[in-house]
Coordinates of C-alpha atoms in Angstrom, one line a residue:
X1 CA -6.2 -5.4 -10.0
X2 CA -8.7 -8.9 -10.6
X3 CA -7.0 -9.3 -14.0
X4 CA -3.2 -9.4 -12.7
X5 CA -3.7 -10.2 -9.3
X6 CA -6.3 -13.2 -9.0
X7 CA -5.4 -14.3 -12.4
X8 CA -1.7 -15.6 -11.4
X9 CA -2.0 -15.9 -7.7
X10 CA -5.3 -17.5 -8.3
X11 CA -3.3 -20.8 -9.7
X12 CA -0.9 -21.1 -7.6
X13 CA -1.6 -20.4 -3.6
X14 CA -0.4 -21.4 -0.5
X15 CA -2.1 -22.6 2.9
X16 CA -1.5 -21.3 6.1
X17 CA 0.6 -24.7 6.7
X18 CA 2.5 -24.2 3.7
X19 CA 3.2 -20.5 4.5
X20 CA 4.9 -21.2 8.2
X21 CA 7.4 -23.7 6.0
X22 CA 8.4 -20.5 3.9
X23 CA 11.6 -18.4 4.8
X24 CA 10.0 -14.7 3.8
X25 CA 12.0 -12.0 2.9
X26 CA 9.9 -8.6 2.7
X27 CA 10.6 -5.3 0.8
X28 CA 9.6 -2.1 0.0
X29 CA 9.3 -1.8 -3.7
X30 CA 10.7 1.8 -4.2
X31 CA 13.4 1.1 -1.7
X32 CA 14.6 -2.5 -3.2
X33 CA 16.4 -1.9 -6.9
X34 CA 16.4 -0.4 -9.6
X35 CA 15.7 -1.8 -13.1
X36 CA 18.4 -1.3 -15.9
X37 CA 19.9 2.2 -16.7
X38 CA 17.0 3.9 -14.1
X39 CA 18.3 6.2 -12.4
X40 CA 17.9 7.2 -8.5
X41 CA 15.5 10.0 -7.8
X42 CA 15.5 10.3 -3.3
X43 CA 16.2 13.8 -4.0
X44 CA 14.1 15.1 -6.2
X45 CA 10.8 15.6 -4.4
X46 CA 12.1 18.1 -1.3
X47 CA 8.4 18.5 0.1
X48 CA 8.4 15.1 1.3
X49 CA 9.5 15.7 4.6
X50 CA 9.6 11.9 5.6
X51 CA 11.3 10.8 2.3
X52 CA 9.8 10.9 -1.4
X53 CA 10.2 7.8 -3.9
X54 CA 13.7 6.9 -5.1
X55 CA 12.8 5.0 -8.2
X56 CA 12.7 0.9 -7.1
X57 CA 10.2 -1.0 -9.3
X58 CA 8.7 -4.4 -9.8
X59 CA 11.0 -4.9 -12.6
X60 CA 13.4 -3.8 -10.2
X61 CA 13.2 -6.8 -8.2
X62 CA 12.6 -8.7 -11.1
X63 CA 16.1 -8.3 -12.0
X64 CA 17.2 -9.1 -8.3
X65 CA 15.3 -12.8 -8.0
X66 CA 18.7 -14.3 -7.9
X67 CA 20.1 -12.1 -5.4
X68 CA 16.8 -13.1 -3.2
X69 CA 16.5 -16.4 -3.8
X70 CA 20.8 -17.0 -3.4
X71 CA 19.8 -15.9 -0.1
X72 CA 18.3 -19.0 0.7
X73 CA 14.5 -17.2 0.6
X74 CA 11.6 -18.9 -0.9
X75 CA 8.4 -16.3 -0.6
X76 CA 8.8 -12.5 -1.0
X77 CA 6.2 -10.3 1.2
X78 CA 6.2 -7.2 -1.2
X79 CA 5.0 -3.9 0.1
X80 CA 1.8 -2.4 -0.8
X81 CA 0.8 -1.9 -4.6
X82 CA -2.1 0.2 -5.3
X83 CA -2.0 4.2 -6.0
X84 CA -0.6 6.3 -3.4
X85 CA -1.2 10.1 -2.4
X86 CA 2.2 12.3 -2.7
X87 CA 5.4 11.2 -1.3
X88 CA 3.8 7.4 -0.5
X89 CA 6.7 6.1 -1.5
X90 CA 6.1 2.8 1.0
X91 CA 2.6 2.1 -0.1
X92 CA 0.8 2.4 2.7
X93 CA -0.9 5.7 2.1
X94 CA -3.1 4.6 -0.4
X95 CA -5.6 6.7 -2.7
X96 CA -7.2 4.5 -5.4
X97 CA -7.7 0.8 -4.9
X98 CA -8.1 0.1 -8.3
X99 CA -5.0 1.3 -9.8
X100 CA -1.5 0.3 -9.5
X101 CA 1.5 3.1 -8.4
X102 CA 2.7 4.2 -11.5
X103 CA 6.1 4.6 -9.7
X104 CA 6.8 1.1 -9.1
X105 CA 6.0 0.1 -12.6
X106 CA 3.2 -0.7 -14.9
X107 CA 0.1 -3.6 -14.2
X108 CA 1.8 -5.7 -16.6
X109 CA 5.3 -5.4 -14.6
X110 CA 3.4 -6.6 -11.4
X111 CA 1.9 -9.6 -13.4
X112 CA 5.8 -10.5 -15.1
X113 CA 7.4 -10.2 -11.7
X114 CA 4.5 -12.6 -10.3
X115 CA 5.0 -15.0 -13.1
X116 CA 9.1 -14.7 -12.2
X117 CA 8.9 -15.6 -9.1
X118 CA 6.3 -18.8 -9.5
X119 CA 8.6 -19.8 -12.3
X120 CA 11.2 -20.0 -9.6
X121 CA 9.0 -21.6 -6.8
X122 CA 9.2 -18.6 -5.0
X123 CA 5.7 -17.8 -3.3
X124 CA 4.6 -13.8 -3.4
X125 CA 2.1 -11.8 -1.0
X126 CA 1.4 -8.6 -1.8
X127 CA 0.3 -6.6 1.6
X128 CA -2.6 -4.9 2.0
X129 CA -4.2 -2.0 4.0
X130 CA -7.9 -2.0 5.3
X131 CA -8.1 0.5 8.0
X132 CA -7.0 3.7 6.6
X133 CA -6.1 5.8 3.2
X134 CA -3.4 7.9 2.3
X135 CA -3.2 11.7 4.2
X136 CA -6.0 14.5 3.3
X137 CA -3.7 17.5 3.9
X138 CA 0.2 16.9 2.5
X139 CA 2.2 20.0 2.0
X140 CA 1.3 22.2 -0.7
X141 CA -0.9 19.2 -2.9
X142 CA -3.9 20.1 0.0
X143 CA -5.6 16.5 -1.2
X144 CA -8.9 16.4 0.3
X145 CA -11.4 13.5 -0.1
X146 CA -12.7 13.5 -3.5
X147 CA -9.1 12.1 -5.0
X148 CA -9.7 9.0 -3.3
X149 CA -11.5 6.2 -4.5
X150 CA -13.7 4.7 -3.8
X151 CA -14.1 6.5 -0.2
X152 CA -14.3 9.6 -1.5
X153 CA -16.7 11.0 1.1
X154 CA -16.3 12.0 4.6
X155 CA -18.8 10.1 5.1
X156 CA -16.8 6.9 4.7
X157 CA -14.1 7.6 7.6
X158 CA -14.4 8.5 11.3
X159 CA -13.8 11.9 12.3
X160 CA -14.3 15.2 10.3
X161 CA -12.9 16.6 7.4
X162 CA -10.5 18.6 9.0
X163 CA -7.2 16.8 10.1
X164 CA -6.7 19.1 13.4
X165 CA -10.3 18.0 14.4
X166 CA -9.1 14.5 14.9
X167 CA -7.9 12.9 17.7
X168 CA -4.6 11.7 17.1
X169 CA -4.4 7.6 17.2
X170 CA -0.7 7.5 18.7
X171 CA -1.8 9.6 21.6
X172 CA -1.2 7.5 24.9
X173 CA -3.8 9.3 26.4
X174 CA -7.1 7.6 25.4
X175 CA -9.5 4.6 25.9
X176 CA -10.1 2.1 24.1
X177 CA -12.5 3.3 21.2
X178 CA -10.7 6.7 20.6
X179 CA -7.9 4.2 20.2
X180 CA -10.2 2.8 17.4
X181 CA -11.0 5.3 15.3
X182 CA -8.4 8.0 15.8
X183 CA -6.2 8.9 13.1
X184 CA -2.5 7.3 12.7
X185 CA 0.5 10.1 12.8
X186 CA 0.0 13.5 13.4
X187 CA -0.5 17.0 12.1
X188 CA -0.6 17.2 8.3
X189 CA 0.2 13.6 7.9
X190 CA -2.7 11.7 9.9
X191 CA -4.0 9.1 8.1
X192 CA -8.2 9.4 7.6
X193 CA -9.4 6.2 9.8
X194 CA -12.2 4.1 7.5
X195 CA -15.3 4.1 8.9
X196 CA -15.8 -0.3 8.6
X197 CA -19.1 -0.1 9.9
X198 CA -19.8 1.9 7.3
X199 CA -22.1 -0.8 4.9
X200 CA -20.8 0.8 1.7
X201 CA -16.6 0.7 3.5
X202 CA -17.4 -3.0 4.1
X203 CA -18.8 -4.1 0.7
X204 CA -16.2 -2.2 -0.9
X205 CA -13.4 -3.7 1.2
X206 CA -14.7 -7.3 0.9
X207 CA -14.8 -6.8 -3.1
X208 CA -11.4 -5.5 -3.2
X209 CA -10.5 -8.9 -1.2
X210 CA -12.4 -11.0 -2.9
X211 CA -11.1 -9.6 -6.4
X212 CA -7.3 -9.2 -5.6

């Protein structure tokens, strides 16, 4: 991630002033386009009860920057990058901060697409999650902590290892700090809550920031 990411965004960034003159348009990756003769692929992963990955890619949307930009937009807000447990298709269930989703394309197809749009004068952020990973339990994978990295301890998240021990973070019913630390979504799909208090969570998360 330091070698694509802060390489090209490194030279050319924008201020917070410069960002509020920006029309934005935001998309998920897999959902966007697909590149040349790829072909679709929603159906082919039935365990994925909320939707699996359907084949959009950087190069993708590298093939679509007219499309985006004929639109009248002039900064893209792309969805999460990094690794992602089973059916992740969105990017926000993330399981290793160091690697890129081999769905969406390769390190190298990240770092063209960036270069495509600065060619253009079209500004790209790449979102980001810092309070939770991808689910421990999915369907039939049964991921536990290990696979993740680098918070591949219990130790690193609130709560315990098992999912139906947690209290669930949409539940209306709750004060203010189980609101905090509870787990996003519900049964098999809750999302483990990082622990930032944790000193090794909080290095690790302000080195990922600082690197990317």
């Amino acid at each position: 991630m330091r070698l694509i990411i802060a390489g090209v965004l490194g030279v050319w960034s924008l201020n917070a002033a410069q960002w509020k003159r920006r029309t934005i348009y935001q998309l998920l990756t897999d959902r966007f386009a697909l590149a040349g003769e790829d072909r679709e692929t929603c159906g082919d992963q039935q365990e994925c009860t909320f939707g699996g990955f359907c084949g959009g890619t950087f190069r993708g949307i590298e093939d679509h920057l007219d499309y985006i930009q004929g639109m009248g937009f002039d900064a893209i807000w792309l969805s999460p990058v990094v690794q992602n447990t089973p059916c992740g298709y969105h990017g926000y269930w993330m399981q290793n901060l160091s690697a890129i989703e081999h769905h969406f394309g390769t390190a190298q197809d990240l770092e063209r697409l960036s270069k495509a749009t600065h060619d253009r004068g079209i500004a790209l952020m790449i979102d980001a999650i810092f309070n939770h990973m991808g689910p421990t339990f999915h369907y039939e994978h049964n991921l536990t902590y290990d696979m993740f990295f680098p918070f591949n301890d219990p130790a690193y998240f609130h709560g315990m290892p098992q999912y139906w021990e947690h209290l669930d973070g949409q539940d209306g019913d709750m004060d203010q700090h189980q609101r905090e630390v509870g787990w996003l979504g519900s049964g098999e799909s809750q999302l483990p809550d990082l622990a930032q208090e944790n000193p090794f969570v909080e290095s690790k998360l302000f080195e990922w920031i600082h690197d990317t």
